[in-house]
XYZ file of C-alpha atoms in Angstrom:
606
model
C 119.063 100.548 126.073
C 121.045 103.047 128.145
C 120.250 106.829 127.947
C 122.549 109.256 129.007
C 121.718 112.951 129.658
C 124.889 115.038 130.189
C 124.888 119.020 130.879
C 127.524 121.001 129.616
C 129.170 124.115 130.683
C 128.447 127.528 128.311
C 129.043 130.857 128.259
C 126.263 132.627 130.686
C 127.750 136.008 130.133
C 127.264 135.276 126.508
C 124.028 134.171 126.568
C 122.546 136.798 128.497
C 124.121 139.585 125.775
C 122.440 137.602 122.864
C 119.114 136.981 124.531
C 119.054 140.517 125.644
C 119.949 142.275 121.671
C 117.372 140.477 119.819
C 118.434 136.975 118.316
C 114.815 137.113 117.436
C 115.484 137.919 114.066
C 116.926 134.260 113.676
C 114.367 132.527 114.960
C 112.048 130.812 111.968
C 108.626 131.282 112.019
C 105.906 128.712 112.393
C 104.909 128.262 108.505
C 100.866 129.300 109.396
C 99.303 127.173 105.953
C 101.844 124.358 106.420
C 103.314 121.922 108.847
C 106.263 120.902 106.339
C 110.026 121.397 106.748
C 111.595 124.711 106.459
C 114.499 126.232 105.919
C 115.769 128.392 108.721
C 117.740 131.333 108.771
C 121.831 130.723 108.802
C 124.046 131.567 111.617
C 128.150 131.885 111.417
C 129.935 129.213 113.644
C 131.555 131.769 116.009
C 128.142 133.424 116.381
C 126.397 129.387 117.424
C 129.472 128.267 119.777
C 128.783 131.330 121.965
C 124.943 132.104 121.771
C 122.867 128.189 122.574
C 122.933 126.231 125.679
C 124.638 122.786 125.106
C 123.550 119.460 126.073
C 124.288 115.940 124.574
C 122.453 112.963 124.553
C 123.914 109.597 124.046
C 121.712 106.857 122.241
C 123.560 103.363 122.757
C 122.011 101.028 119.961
C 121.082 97.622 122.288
C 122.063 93.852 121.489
C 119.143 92.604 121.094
C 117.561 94.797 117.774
C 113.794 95.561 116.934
C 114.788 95.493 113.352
C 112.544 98.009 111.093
C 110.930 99.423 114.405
C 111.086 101.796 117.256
C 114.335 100.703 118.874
C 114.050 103.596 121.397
C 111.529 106.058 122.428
C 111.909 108.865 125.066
C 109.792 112.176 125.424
C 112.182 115.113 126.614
C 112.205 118.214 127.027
C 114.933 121.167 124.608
C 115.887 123.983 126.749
C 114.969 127.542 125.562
C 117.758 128.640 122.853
C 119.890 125.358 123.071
C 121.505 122.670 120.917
C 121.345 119.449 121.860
C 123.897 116.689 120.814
C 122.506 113.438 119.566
C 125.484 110.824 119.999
C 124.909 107.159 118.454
C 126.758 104.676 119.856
C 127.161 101.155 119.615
C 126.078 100.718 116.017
C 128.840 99.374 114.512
C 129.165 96.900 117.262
C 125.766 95.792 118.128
C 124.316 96.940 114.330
C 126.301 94.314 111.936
C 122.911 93.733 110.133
C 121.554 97.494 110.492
C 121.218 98.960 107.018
C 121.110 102.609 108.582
C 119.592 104.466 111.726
C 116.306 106.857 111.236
C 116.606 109.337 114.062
C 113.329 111.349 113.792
C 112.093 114.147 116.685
C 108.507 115.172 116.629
C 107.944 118.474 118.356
C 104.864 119.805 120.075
C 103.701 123.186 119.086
C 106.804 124.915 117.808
C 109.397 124.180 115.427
C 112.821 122.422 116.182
C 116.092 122.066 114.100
C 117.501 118.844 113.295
C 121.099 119.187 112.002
C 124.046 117.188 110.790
C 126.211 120.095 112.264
C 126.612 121.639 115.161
C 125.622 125.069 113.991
C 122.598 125.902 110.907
C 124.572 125.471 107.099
C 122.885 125.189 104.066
C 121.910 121.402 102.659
C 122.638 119.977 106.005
C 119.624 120.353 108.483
C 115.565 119.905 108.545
C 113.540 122.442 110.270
C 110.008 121.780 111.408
C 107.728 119.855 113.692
C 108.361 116.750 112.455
C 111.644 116.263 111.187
C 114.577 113.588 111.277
C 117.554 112.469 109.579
C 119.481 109.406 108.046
C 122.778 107.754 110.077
C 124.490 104.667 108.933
C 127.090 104.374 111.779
C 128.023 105.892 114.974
C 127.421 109.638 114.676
C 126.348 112.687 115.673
C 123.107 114.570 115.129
C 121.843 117.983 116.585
C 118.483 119.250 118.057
C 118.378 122.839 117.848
C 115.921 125.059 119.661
C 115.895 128.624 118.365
C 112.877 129.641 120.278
C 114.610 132.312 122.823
C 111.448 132.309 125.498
C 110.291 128.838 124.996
C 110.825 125.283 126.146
C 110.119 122.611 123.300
C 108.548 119.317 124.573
C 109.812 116.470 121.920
C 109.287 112.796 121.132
C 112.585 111.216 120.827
C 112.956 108.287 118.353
C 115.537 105.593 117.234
C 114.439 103.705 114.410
C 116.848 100.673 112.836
C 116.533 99.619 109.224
C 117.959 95.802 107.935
C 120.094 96.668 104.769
C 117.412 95.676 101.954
C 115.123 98.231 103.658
C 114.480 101.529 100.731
C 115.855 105.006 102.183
C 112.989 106.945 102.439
C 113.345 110.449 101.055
C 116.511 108.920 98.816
C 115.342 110.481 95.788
C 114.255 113.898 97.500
C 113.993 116.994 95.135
C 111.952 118.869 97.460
C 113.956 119.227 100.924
C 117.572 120.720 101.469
C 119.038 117.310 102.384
C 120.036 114.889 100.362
C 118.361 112.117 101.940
C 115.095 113.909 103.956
C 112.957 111.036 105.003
C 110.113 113.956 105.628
C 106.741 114.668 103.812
C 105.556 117.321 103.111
C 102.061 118.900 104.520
C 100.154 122.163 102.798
C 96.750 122.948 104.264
C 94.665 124.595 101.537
C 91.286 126.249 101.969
C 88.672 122.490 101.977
C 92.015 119.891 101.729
C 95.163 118.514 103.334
C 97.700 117.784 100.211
C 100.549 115.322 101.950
C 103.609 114.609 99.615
C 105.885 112.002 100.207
C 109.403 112.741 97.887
C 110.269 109.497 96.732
C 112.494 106.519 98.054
C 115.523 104.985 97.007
C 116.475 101.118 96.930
C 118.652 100.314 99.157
C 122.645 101.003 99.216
C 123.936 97.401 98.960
C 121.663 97.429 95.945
C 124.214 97.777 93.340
C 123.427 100.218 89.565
C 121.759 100.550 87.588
C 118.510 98.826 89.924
C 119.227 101.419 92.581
C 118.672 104.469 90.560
C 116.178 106.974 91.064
C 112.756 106.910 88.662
C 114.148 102.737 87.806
C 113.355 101.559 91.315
C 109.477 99.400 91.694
C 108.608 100.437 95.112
C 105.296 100.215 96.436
C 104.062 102.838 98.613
C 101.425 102.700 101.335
C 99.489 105.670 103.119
C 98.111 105.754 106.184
C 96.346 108.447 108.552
C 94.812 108.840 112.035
C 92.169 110.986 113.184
C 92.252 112.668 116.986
C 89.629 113.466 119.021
C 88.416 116.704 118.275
C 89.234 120.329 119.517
C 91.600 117.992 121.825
C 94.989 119.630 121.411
C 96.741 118.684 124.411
C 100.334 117.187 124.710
C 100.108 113.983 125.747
C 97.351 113.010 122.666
C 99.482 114.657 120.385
C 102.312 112.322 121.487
C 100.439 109.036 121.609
C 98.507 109.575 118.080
C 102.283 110.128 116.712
C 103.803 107.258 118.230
C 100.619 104.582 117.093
C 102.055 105.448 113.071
C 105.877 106.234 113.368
C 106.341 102.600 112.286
C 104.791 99.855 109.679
C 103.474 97.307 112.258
C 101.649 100.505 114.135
C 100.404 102.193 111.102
C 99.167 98.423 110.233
C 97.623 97.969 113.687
C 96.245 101.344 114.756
C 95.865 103.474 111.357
C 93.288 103.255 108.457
C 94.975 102.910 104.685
C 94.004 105.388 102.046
C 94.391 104.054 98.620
C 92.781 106.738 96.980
C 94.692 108.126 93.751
C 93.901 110.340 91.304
C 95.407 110.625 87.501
C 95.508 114.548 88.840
C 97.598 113.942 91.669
C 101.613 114.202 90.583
C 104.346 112.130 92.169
C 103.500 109.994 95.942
C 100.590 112.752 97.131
C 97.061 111.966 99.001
C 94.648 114.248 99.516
C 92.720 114.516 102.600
C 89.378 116.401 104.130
C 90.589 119.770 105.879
C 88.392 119.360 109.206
C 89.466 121.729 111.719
C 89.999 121.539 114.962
C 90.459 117.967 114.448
C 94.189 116.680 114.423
C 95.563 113.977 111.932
C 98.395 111.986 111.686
C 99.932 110.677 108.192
C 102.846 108.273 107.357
C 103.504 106.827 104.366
C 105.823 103.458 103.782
C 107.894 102.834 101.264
C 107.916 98.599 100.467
C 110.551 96.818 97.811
C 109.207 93.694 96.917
C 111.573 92.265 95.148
C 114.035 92.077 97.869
C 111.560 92.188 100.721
C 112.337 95.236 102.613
C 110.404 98.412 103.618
C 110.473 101.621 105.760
C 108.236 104.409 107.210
C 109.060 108.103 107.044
C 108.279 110.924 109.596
C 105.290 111.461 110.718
C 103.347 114.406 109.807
C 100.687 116.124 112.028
C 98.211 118.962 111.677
C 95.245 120.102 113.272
C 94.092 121.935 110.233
C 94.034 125.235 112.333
C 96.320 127.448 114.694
C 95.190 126.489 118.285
C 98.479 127.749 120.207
C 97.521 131.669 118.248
C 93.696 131.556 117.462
C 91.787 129.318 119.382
C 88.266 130.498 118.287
C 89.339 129.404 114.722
C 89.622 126.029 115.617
C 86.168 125.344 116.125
C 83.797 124.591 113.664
C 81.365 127.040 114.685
C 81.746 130.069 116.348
C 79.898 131.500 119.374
C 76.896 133.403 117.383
C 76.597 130.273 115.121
C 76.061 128.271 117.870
C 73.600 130.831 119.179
C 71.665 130.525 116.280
C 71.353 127.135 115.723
C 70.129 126.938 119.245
C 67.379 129.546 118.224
C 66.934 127.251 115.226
C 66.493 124.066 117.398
C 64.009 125.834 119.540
C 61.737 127.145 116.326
C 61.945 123.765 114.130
C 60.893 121.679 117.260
C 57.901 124.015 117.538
C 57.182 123.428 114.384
C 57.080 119.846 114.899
C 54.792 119.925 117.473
C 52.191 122.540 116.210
C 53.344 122.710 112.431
C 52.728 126.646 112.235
C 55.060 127.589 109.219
C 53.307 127.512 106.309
C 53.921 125.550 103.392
C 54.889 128.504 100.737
C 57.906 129.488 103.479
C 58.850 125.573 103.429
C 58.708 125.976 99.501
C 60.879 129.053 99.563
C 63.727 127.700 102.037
C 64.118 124.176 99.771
C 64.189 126.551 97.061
C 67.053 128.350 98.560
C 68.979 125.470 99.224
C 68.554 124.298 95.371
C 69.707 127.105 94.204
C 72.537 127.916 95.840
C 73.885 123.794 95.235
C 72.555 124.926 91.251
C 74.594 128.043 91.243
C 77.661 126.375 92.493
C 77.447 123.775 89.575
C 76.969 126.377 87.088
C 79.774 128.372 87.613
C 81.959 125.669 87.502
C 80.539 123.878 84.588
C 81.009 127.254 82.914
C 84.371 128.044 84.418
C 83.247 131.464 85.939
C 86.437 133.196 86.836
C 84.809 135.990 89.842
C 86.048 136.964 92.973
C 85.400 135.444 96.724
C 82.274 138.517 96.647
C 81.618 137.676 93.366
C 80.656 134.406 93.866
C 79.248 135.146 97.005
C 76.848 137.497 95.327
C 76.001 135.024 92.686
C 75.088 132.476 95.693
C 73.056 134.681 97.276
C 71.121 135.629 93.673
C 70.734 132.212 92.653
C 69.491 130.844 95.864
C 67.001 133.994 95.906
C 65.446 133.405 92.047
C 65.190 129.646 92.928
C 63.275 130.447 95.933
C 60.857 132.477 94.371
C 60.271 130.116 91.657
C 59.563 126.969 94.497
C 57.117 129.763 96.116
C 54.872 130.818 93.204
C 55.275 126.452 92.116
C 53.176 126.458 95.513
C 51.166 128.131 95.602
C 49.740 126.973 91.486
C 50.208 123.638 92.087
C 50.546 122.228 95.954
C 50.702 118.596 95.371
C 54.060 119.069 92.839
C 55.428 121.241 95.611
C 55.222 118.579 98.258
C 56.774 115.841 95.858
C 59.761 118.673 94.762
C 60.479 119.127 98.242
C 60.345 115.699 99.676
C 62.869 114.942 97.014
C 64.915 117.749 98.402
C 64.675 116.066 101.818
C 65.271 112.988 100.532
C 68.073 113.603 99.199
C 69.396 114.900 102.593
C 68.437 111.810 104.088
C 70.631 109.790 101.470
C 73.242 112.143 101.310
C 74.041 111.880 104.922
C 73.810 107.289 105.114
C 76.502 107.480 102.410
C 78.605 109.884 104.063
C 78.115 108.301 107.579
C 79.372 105.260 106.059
C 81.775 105.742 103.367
C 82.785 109.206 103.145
C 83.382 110.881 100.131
C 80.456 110.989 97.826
C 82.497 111.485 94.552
C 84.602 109.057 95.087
C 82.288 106.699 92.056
C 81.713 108.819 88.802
C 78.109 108.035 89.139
C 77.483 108.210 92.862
C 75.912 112.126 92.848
C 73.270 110.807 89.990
C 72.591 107.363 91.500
C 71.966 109.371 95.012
C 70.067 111.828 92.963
C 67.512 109.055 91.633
C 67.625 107.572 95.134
C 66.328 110.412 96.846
C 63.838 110.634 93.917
C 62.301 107.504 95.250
C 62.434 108.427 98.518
C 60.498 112.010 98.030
C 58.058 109.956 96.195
C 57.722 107.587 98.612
C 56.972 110.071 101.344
C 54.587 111.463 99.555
C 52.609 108.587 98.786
C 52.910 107.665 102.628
C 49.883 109.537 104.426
C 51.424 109.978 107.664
C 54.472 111.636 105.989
C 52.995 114.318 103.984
C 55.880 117.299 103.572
C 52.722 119.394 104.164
C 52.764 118.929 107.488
C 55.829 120.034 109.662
C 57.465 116.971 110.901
C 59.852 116.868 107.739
C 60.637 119.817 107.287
C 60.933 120.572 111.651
C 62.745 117.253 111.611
C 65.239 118.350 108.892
C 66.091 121.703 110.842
C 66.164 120.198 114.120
C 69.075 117.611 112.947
C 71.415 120.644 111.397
C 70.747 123.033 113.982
C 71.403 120.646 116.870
C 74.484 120.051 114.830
C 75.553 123.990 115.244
C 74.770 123.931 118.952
C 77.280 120.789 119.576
C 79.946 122.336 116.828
C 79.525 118.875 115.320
C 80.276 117.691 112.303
C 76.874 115.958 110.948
C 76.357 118.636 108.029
C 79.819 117.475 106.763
C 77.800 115.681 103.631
C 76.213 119.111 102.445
C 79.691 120.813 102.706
C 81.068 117.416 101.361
C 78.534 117.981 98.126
C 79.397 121.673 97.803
C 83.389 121.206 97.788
C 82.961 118.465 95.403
C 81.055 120.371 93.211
C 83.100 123.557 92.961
C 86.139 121.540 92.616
C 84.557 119.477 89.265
C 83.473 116.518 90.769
C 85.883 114.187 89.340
C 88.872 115.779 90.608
C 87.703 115.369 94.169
C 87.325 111.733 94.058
C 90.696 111.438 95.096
C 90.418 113.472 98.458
C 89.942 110.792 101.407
C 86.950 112.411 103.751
C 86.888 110.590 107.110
C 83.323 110.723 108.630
C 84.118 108.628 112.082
C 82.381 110.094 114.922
C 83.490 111.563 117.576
C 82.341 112.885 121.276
C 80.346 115.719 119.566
C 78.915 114.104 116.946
C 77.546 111.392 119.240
C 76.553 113.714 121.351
C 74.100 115.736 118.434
C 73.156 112.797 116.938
C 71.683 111.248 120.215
C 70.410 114.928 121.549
C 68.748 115.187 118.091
C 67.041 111.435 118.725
C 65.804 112.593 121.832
C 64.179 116.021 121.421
C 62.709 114.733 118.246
C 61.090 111.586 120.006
C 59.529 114.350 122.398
C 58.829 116.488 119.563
C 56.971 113.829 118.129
C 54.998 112.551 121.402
C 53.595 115.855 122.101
C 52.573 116.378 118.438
C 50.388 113.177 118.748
C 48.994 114.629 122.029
C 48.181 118.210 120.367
C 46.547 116.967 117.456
C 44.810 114.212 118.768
C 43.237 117.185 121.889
C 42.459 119.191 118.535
C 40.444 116.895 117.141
C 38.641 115.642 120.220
C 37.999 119.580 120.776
C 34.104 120.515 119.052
C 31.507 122.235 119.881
C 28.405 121.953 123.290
C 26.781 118.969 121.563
C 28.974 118.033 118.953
C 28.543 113.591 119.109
C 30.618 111.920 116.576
C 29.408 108.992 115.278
C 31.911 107.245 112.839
C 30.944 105.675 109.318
C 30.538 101.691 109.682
C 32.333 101.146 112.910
C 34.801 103.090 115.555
C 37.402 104.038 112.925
C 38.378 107.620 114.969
C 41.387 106.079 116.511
C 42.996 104.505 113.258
C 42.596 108.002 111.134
C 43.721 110.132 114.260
C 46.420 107.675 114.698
C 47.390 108.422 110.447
C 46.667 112.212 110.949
C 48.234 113.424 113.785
C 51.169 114.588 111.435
C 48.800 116.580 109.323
C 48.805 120.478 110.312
C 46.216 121.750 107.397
C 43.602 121.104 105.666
C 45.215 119.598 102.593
C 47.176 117.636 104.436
C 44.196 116.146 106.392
C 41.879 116.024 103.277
C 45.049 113.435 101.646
C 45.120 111.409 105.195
C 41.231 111.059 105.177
C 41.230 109.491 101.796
C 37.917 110.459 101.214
C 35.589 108.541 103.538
C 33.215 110.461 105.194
C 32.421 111.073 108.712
C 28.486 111.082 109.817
C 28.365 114.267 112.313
C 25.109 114.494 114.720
C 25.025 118.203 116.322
C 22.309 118.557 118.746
C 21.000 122.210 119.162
C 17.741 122.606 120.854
C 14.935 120.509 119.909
C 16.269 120.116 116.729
C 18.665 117.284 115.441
C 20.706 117.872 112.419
C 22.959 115.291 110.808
C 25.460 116.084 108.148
C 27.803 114.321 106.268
C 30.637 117.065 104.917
C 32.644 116.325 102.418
C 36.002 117.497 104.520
C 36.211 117.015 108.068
C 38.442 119.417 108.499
C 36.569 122.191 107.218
C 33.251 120.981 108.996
C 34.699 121.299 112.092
C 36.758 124.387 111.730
C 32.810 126.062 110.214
C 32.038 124.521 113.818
C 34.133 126.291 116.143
C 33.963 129.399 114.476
C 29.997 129.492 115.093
C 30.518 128.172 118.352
C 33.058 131.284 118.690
C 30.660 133.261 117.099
C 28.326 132.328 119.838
């Protein structure tokens, strides 16, 4: 296909005198909670002629058609304060079987104008990132960049449609233009909301059939996740270019047939994860005669990286600092186990509570402010912390069991969301998860070597979400899945696609995490095996029918107190021989733990 550049003289004079007295004021703003197209701000036609730089391209449609796909792809740049002339040529020559021409422009970072005139009227141009327009014969469109400083870096694409294929955007109630084969993109605080405005059969499809709200098309979404806090052109280019048609969205991009009763007209609902870009198409199939098209492609990276970097990542610098300090203290705690088990109590019973005061106020429909609800969050997590503290220290054993459910639940919580995402996506996935984790608290507390008493839970637990914080990962995604879900009713939020692929960083943590816990956990076995083997001047122990030290050191070496050890001991006794003197004295304590700690302190005492 031939592509022609060709400059064209303007008015310097001119230009100077309007870039000098502030054509700012035309210039449309980046929309900061949307990536959807916008209406910018008219100009007269004397004022245009005189004021942009002019440039036309000529797009010759080839012999040999690519029908329903990219006929013609070029990445170019749009001068500062210019309009560019899109010329098609060829097409009703070459494009006999061509139902019409999609001529779609996908701009990095700032906005573009795409125009069916050569200056900005009302009804007759798309403004955005992603825009493009309709042509069913040789024609004109034009690229305007009202950005008076900047140069626009833009995708360039010719699509060609057979005539049964649906005109996507044909029934369009949303967008200035008649036909605006755009969606629509609004970021909201947890979500991405992407609406499609509906298609229209084709034109050689005669009335009443071709109508809008009569047509039976079939639509298909389709998104693509980037690599993380990667915002740079040329991945922003090729993510576009893998869905801008229906064999590349097929190939390269993951369906989402999620749907909701809630959800009005041709929307999905998607994950808000920032800092990490996505990509969404949607395709618009008849059929009954057998045809189909794709619309624009829509991008976001859920953030503002070109104005406020530091928002783009997940966590911030002090975060970060803190989960390191985090990391540091829970893998001490898996080695030596110092925290006691009333502060273990009281931080489960924080989490519960705050997850319990979420679920209240929405089962109640608690209308309260953002400090409001913050307050009540703090309150609720406070109380329910208390409560797991006092339910300690009365009754230990009902502790352990309440808390390994907590951390079983963790455990489950984050499987599912590794693998499939979006917890609520089942009515009854939260309680069969919730009986799950049951199990598995139970379990681990009838296992002796995994006793919540000890640390290696409860270390291991903190360890995996604070390694998290120092990557900026995304492995605490099924907590803040959990919480969105519940404040948004549970049912409702079934519909919102959550994509839990890895990345770099979440690799990263997970396999960081793996390692400093299998250290964690060697050096805990070589502490509390050196504690036990540490007695007393004289201190021989002589095991109970036959060398059994290895096997219960082996069980114990995860037990940091007494209770712990008592539980792991199962009650067999140890016969002790201390040798003081002349004198031999053999005991057989009921606890070995407490023999030998009345040991060393008389051997301190000593």
């Amino acid at each position: 296909m031939k592509f022609k550049f060709v400059h064209r003289k303007f008015f310097c004079l001119v230009l100077i005198f309007h870039l000098g007295f502030g054509r700012a004021n035309d210039i449309p703003k980046i929309d900061e909670d949307t990536n959807s197209t916008l209406p910018a701000a008219s100009t007269t036609p004397d004022d245009d002629l005189y004021s942009y730089r002019y440039d036309v391209l000529e797009l010759i449609v080839p012999k040999h058609i690519k029908m329903n796909d990219i006929n013609d792809y070029h990445e170019i740049v749009l001068p500062a304060y210019s309009n560019t002339a899109i010329q098609l040529r060829q097409m009703d020559h070459h494009g006999r079987d061509v139902g019409f021409a999609l001529i779609q422009i996908n701009a990095y970072e700032y906005n573009i104008t795409l125009s069916y005139n050569a200056t900005i009227i009302d009804g007759s141009h798309l403004t955005g990132r992603n825009v493009g327009l309709v042509l069913y014969g040789d024609g004109t469109l034009y690229a305007i960049n009202t950005n008076v400083h900047e140069d626009v870096m833009v995708s360039l694409v010719l699509m060609l449609y057979n005539k049964t294929a649906p005109l996507p955007g044909g029934c369009n109630l949303e967008f200035p233009v008649e036909i605006s084969p755009v969606m629509n993109l609004t970021l909201r605080d947890s979500t991405i909301e992407v609406d499609t405005p509906p298609a229209s059969l084709a034109k050689k499809i005669p009335p009443p059939e071709n109508q809008c709200g009569k047509s039976n098309l079939r639509y298909e979404s389709y998104y693509l996740s980037m690599p993380s806090y990667d915002f740079s052109q040329r991945t922003y280019f090729t993510y576009i270019r893998k869905l801008i048609s229906y064999a590349n969205a097929k190939a390269s991009g993951q369906i989402n047939n999620l749907t909701s009763p809630l959800l009005t007209g041709i929307k999905r609902v998607y994950d808000r994860q920032v800092g990490r870009g996505m990509v969404f198409v949607t395709v618009a199939i008849d059929p009954v005669n057998h045809g189909f098209s794709a619309y624009v492609p829509v991008h976001t990276y859920a953030c503002q990286p070109f104005l406020n970097i530091v928002g783009c990542y997940e966590f911030n610098i002090p975060t970060r600092v803190l989960g390191f300090i985090i990391t540091v203290v829970m893998a001490a705690e898996i080695v030596v186990g110092f925290c006691p088990s009333v502060v273990k109590a009281f931080i489960c019973g924080g989490i519960v509570g705050a997850f319990g005061t979420i679920k209240a106020a929405t089962s109640w429909n608690v209308v309260v402010t953002e400090k409001e609800f913050i307050a009540m969050l703090v309150a609720g997590a406070i109380v329910c912390a208390v409560l797991f503290t006092v339910l300690a220290v009365i009754c230990p054993i009902a502790m352990i069991i309440v808390c390994n459910v907590v951390i079983g639940f963790l455990l489950c919580s984050v499987f599912y969301f590794g693998f499939f995402g979006n917890m609520f996506t089942h009515p009854y996935l939260v309680t069969a998860l919730l009986i799950s984790s049951t199990l598995v608290g139970f379990l681990l507390s009838s296992i002796k070597m995994f006793l919540f008493a000890n640390g290696f839970l409860f270390g291991a637990a903190g360890l995996f979400y604070g390694v998290n914080a120092v990557f900026s990962a995304r492995l605490h995604y099924s907590l803040r899945n959990l919480a969105h879900g519940i404040m948004n009713g549970g049912s409702g939020y079934g519909a919102v696609l959550s994509d839990s692929t890895l990345d770099v960083n979440e690799l990263m943590a997970g396999a960081s995490f793996g390692i400093i816990l299998t250290i964690c956990v060697y050096l805990r076995l070589r502490c509390q095996l050196a504690e036990n083997q540490r007695v007393p001047p004289g201190l021989i122990r002589l095991p109970c029918g036959g060398d059994r030290r290895g096997s219960r050191t082996s069980e114990a070496f995860l037990a940091d107190d007494s209770f712990a050890y008592e539980n792991v001991s199962g009650g067999q006794t140890t016969i002790t021989r201390w040798t003081e003197g002349d004198d031999d004295v053999f005991e057989s304590p009921e606890s070995n733990s407490r023999f030998w700690a009345r040991l060393r302190s008389r051997h301190r005492l000593q």
